[in-house]
Structures are given as structure tokens and as C-alpha cells.
mmCIF file of C-alpha atoms in Angstrom:
data_model
loop_
_atom_site.group_PDB
_atom_site.id
_atom_site.type_symbol
_atom_site.label_atom_id
_atom_site.label_comp_id
_atom_site.label_asym_id
_atom_site.label_seq_id
_atom_site.Cartn_x
_atom_site.Cartn_y
_atom_site.Cartn_z
ATOM 1 C CA MET F 270 -57.872 91.526 6.519
ATOM 2 C CA THR F 271 -58.975 92.747 9.897
ATOM 3 C CA THR F 272 -61.442 91.092 12.192
ATOM 4 C CA THR F 273 -63.058 92.137 15.420
ATOM 5 C CA LYS F 274 -62.158 90.105 18.484
ATOM 6 C CA LYS F 275 -63.467 90.191 22.020
ATOM 7 C CA LEU F 276 -61.022 90.854 24.853
ATOM 8 C CA TYR F 277 -61.575 89.258 28.245
ATOM 9 C CA CYS F 278 -59.530 89.768 31.383
ATOM 10 C CA ASP F 279 -59.934 87.259 34.207
ATOM 11 C CA GLY F 280 -63.103 86.020 32.544
ATOM 12 C CA VAL F 281 -64.708 89.483 32.347
ATOM 13 C CA TYR F 282 -65.458 91.130 28.988
ATOM 14 C CA VAL F 283 -63.357 94.264 28.468
ATOM 15 C CA CYS F 284 -64.001 95.379 24.887
ATOM 16 C CA ASP F 285 -63.841 94.515 21.217
ATOM 17 C CA TYR F 286 -60.622 95.282 19.341
ATOM 18 C CA GLU F 287 -59.475 95.162 15.745
ATOM 19 C CA SER F 288 -57.102 92.351 14.813
ATOM 20 C CA ASN F 289 -55.137 91.722 11.632
ATOM 21 C CA ASP F 290 -54.721 88.090 12.792
ATOM 22 C CA ASP F 291 -51.026 88.532 13.581
ATOM 23 C CA LEU F 292 -50.400 87.083 17.039
ATOM 24 C CA ASP F 293 -47.563 89.464 17.877
ATOM 25 C CA ASP F 294 -49.628 92.503 16.860
ATOM 26 C CA ASP F 295 -52.615 91.180 18.816
ATOM 27 C CA GLN F 296 -50.495 90.677 21.909
ATOM 28 C CA MET F 297 -49.160 94.226 21.735
ATOM 29 C CA ALA F 298 -52.653 95.645 21.141
ATOM 30 C CA VAL F 299 -54.154 93.691 24.039
ATOM 31 C CA ILE F 300 -51.376 94.750 26.417
ATOM 32 C CA GLN F 301 -51.861 98.381 25.393
ATOM 33 C CA ILE F 302 -55.633 98.195 25.937
ATOM 34 C CA LEU F 303 -55.192 96.552 29.339
ATOM 35 C CA LYS F 304 -52.606 99.151 30.382
ATOM 36 C CA GLN F 305 -54.873 102.024 29.283
ATOM 37 C CA ARG F 306 -57.680 100.597 31.407
ATOM 38 C CA GLY F 307 -55.488 99.846 34.418
ATOM 39 C CA LEU F 308 -56.009 96.099 34.030
ATOM 40 C CA HIS F 309 -52.523 95.017 32.979
ATOM 41 C CA LYS F 310 -50.503 93.147 35.588
ATOM 42 C CA GLU F 311 -46.853 92.299 35.166
ATOM 43 C CA VAL F 312 -46.176 88.631 35.774
ATOM 44 C CA THR F 313 -42.953 87.567 37.467
ATOM 45 C CA LEU F 314 -40.974 84.564 36.277
ATOM 46 C CA GLU F 315 -42.011 82.708 39.440
ATOM 47 C CA GLN F 316 -45.673 83.426 38.753
ATOM 48 C CA SER F 317 -45.347 82.372 35.136
ATOM 49 C CA ILE F 318 -43.708 79.058 36.028
ATOM 50 C CA PHE F 319 -46.243 78.436 38.800
ATOM 51 C CA ARG F 320 -49.151 79.130 36.436
ATOM 52 C CA GLN F 321 -47.738 76.638 33.947
ATOM 53 C CA ALA F 322 -47.349 74.103 36.764
ATOM 54 C CA VAL F 323 -50.995 74.605 37.684
ATOM 55 C CA SER F 324 -52.080 74.154 34.063
ATOM 56 C CA PHE F 325 -50.122 70.906 33.626
ATOM 57 C CA GLY F 326 -51.327 69.664 37.021
ATOM 58 C CA THR F 327 -54.918 70.506 36.136
ATOM 59 C CA THR F 328 -54.586 68.614 32.870
ATOM 60 C CA ALA F 329 -53.172 65.582 34.711
ATOM 61 C CA ALA F 330 -56.042 65.698 37.211
ATOM 62 C CA TYR F 331 -58.539 65.907 34.349
ATOM 63 C CA LEU F 332 -57.013 62.868 32.635
ATOM 64 C CA TRP F 333 -56.967 60.963 35.910
ATOM 65 C CA GLU F 334 -60.603 61.682 36.711
ATOM 66 C CA ARG F 335 -61.980 61.305 33.195
ATOM 67 C CA ASP F 336 -59.937 58.423 31.819
ATOM 68 C CA LEU F 337 -57.962 56.569 34.471
ATOM 69 C CA ASN F 338 -59.956 56.595 37.702
ATOM 70 C CA ARG F 339 -63.052 54.914 36.311
ATOM 71 C CA VAL F 340 -63.977 51.743 34.535
ATOM 72 C CA PRO F 341 -63.508 51.205 31.719
ATOM 73 C CA ARG F 342 -60.117 52.921 31.861
ATOM 74 C CA GLN F 343 -58.794 54.669 28.805
ATOM 75 C CA GLY F 344 -55.245 53.329 28.698
ATOM 76 C CA ILE F 345 -54.310 55.725 25.935
ATOM 77 C CA SER F 346 -54.328 58.511 28.550
ATOM 78 C CA ILE F 347 -51.612 56.967 30.736
ATOM 79 C CA ALA F 348 -48.636 58.590 28.997
ATOM 80 C CA PRO F 349 -50.163 62.102 28.834
ATOM 81 C CA PHE F 350 -51.193 61.766 32.484
ATOM 82 C CA VAL F 351 -47.668 60.829 33.590
ATOM 83 C CA VAL F 352 -46.030 63.513 31.439
ATOM 84 C CA ASN F 353 -48.373 66.267 32.626
ATOM 85 C CA ALA F 354 -48.249 65.231 36.296
ATOM 86 C CA THR F 355 -44.471 64.944 36.477
ATOM 87 C CA PHE F 356 -43.884 68.110 34.475
ATOM 88 C CA ALA F 357 -46.195 69.922 36.895
ATOM 89 C CA LEU F 358 -44.085 68.643 39.807
ATOM 90 C CA GLU F 359 -40.927 69.792 38.044
ATOM 91 C CA LEU F 360 -42.331 73.274 37.515
ATOM 92 C CA TYR F 361 -43.620 73.505 41.101
ATOM 93 C CA LEU F 362 -40.132 72.658 42.398
ATOM 94 C CA LYS F 363 -38.567 75.224 40.062
ATOM 95 C CA SER F 364 -41.008 77.958 41.058
ATOM 96 C CA ILE F 365 -40.549 77.384 44.787
ATOM 97 C CA SER F 366 -36.786 77.431 44.296
ATOM 98 C CA LEU F 367 -37.011 80.778 42.466
ATOM 99 C CA LEU F 368 -39.182 82.187 45.239
ATOM 100 C CA HIS F 369 -36.324 81.398 47.608
ATOM 101 C CA GLY F 370 -33.627 82.957 45.453
ATOM 102 C CA SER F 371 -32.230 80.027 43.516
ATOM 103 C CA LYS F 372 -32.706 78.881 39.935
ATOM 104 C CA ILE F 373 -32.565 75.114 39.406
ATOM 105 C CA HIS F 374 -32.385 73.218 36.142
ATOM 106 C CA GLY F 375 -33.151 69.803 34.730
ATOM 107 C CA HIS F 376 -35.939 67.240 34.682
ATOM 108 C CA ASP F 377 -34.789 64.769 37.374
ATOM 109 C CA LEU F 378 -37.241 65.366 40.212
ATOM 110 C CA VAL F 379 -34.898 64.080 42.925
ATOM 111 C CA ASP F 380 -32.025 66.246 41.711
ATOM 112 C CA LEU F 381 -34.345 69.257 41.666
ATOM 113 C CA PHE F 382 -35.632 68.467 45.160
ATOM 114 C CA ASP F 383 -32.120 67.940 46.499
ATOM 115 C CA SER F 384 -31.100 71.322 45.034
ATOM 116 C CA LEU F 385 -33.718 73.209 47.044
ATOM 117 C CA LYS F 386 -32.434 75.513 49.770
ATOM 118 C CA ALA F 387 -33.527 74.741 53.327
ATOM 119 C CA ASP F 388 -36.086 77.572 53.406
ATOM 120 C CA ALA F 389 -37.605 76.362 50.123
ATOM 121 C CA ARG F 390 -37.896 72.839 51.543
ATOM 122 C CA GLN F 391 -39.562 74.180 54.668
ATOM 123 C CA SER F 392 -42.030 76.116 52.543
ATOM 124 C CA LEU F 393 -42.774 72.944 50.590
ATOM 125 C CA ALA F 394 -43.229 70.947 53.799
ATOM 126 C CA SER F 395 -45.733 73.466 55.130
ATOM 127 C CA ALA F 396 -47.872 72.969 52.005
ATOM 128 C CA PHE F 397 -48.463 69.230 52.588
ATOM 129 C CA GLN F 398 -51.337 69.949 54.965
ATOM 130 C CA PHE F 399 -53.230 71.701 52.162
ATOM 131 C CA ALA F 400 -52.972 68.898 49.590
ATOM 132 C CA LYS F 401 -56.272 68.254 47.792
ATOM 133 C CA TRP F 402 -55.445 64.669 46.855
ATOM 134 C CA PRO F 403 -55.160 62.119 49.651
ATOM 135 C CA CYS F 404 -51.782 60.390 49.787
ATOM 136 C CA ASP F 405 -49.295 58.945 52.214
ATOM 137 C CA VAL F 406 -46.820 61.807 51.872
ATOM 138 C CA LYS F 407 -46.761 63.697 55.138
ATOM 139 C CA ASP F 408 -43.175 65.005 55.323
ATOM 140 C CA LEU F 409 -40.143 65.788 53.192
ATOM 141 C CA ASP F 410 -38.576 62.350 53.646
ATOM 142 C CA GLN F 411 -41.714 60.645 52.316
ATOM 143 C CA TYR F 412 -41.892 63.198 49.519
ATOM 144 C CA ARG F 413 -38.348 62.416 48.433
ATOM 145 C CA VAL F 414 -39.066 58.657 48.512
ATOM 146 C CA ALA F 415 -42.120 59.259 46.298
ATOM 147 C CA LEU F 416 -40.008 61.340 43.916
ATOM 148 C CA LEU F 417 -37.443 58.525 43.687
ATOM 149 C CA LYS F 418 -40.117 56.329 42.092
ATOM 150 C CA ILE F 419 -40.896 58.873 39.377
ATOM 151 C CA ARG F 420 -37.704 60.900 39.235
ATOM 152 C CA LYS F 421 -37.206 60.612 35.449
ATOM 153 C CA ALA F 422 -40.775 59.870 34.392
ATOM 154 C CA PHE F 423 -41.168 63.114 32.451
ATOM 155 C CA VAL F 424 -38.212 62.318 30.193
ATOM 156 C CA GLU F 425 -38.999 58.606 29.936
ATOM 157 C CA TRP F 426 -42.720 58.953 29.211
ATOM 158 C CA ARG F 427 -42.811 61.949 26.889
ATOM 159 C CA TYR F 428 -40.878 59.996 24.253
ATOM 160 C CA LEU F 429 -42.185 56.560 25.124
ATOM 161 C CA HIS F 430 -42.550 55.763 21.439
ATOM 162 C CA GLU F 431 -38.792 56.099 20.905
ATOM 163 C CA GLY F 432 -37.656 53.408 23.339
ATOM 164 C CA ASN F 433 -38.682 50.195 24.949
ATOM 165 C CA PRO F 434 -41.634 50.835 27.219
ATOM 166 C CA ARG F 435 -41.290 49.440 30.709
ATOM 167 C CA ALA F 436 -43.000 46.147 31.427
ATOM 168 C CA TRP F 437 -45.396 47.823 33.827
ATOM 169 C CA THR F 438 -46.548 50.112 31.050
ATOM 170 C CA HIS F 439 -47.878 47.037 29.291
ATOM 171 C CA LYS F 440 -49.441 45.831 32.544
ATOM 172 C CA LEU F 441 -51.290 49.119 32.982
ATOM 173 C CA ALA F 442 -52.546 49.038 29.400
ATOM 174 C CA ALA F 443 -53.500 45.355 29.694
ATOM 175 C CA LYS F 444 -55.364 46.035 32.932
ATOM 176 C CA SER F 445 -57.194 48.875 31.253
ATOM 177 C CA GLU F 446 -58.118 46.696 28.279
ATOM 178 C CA SER F 447 -59.285 43.801 30.463
ATOM 179 C CA GLN F 448 -61.646 46.110 32.352
ATOM 180 C CA ARG F 449 -63.381 47.086 29.114
ATOM 181 C CA VAL F 450 -64.634 43.556 28.541
#
């Protein structure tokens, strides 16, 4: 069965197209339409990783603002916040490394940071002045110290249900619960 779907590019309506509800076919059709209209843009690996970093970072910011930075706190959002925030950091480090000619692997934020070439680190340092969120990190040394505190948080928090949660996890949840009363 075919259906008609609307195609948007950068939030602007382009056209309707016929779909047989097969995602692969739809993807090919959409790419073809965008190419025919001069709207298709190739995305580099660096851009793709950076875009994912932005999406995970945006999700973390949303959870922080909506659930964790107001009373009563929604403690159930702590794990998704930590996972999204630290995964965003991981992807940012990987994208900046690729931009400077090196591919890095893993989830340990300190190992990833330490693997950055000097020019990638300098590029990262120059971005601190544009940070939207106020923090005490003003240079690479402070950044590394901050990463030390959360270096394995992505791995530890994404499967929190499989191990023994840290004591401070309970403290955060208890604090959240006590503020509901």
C-alpha cells in the first residue's frame, strides 16, 4: 500500500511524495528528490558525529531544565541525563579529533581527551569562551579535571540496572524524593 508523505528540508516544505512505507525505499526517494531540486547536501563523518553530539547534548539540557533543575525534581531523569550528557561529550571529543585528522575510540572521556592532538586541544580550548552554561572550567587543565570525575559515566550509567548503583545515586534520588514532600 502506498501513502503520500510530506517532505521537509531544514523545516521548509518541499513536496509530497509517494511512499510504500519501506524506510530504505523512502530514504532513496527522498535523496533523489532533494538531489533533483539541488537541496541535497552530503554530510561528512565529522558533521554526522557532531550533529549526534548536539542531539544528545540537547536532550541532556532538556532533561536538566525540565526535570532536574526545579523542585520537585524528577529523580527518574538522572540516569538519562547523565547518559545523554556524557555521550554528547564523547561525541564532541571524537568529532573534534576527526576534524584534526585523527580517529579516536572508546568511551573513557579522559582517554579520549588525552588522545587529542595538540591542535585539536587548542581548538577545544578556544571554544570555552563560547560556552552557554556557566561553569568553572576555563582552561584545558580544568576541563581534564572535570572529565576525571565523569570519565566512565556513560558506561556506568547506561546499564545502571545491571550493577550496584553508587551510593551517591541513592543520595540524588533521595534528595529528589524529599523535595517532593
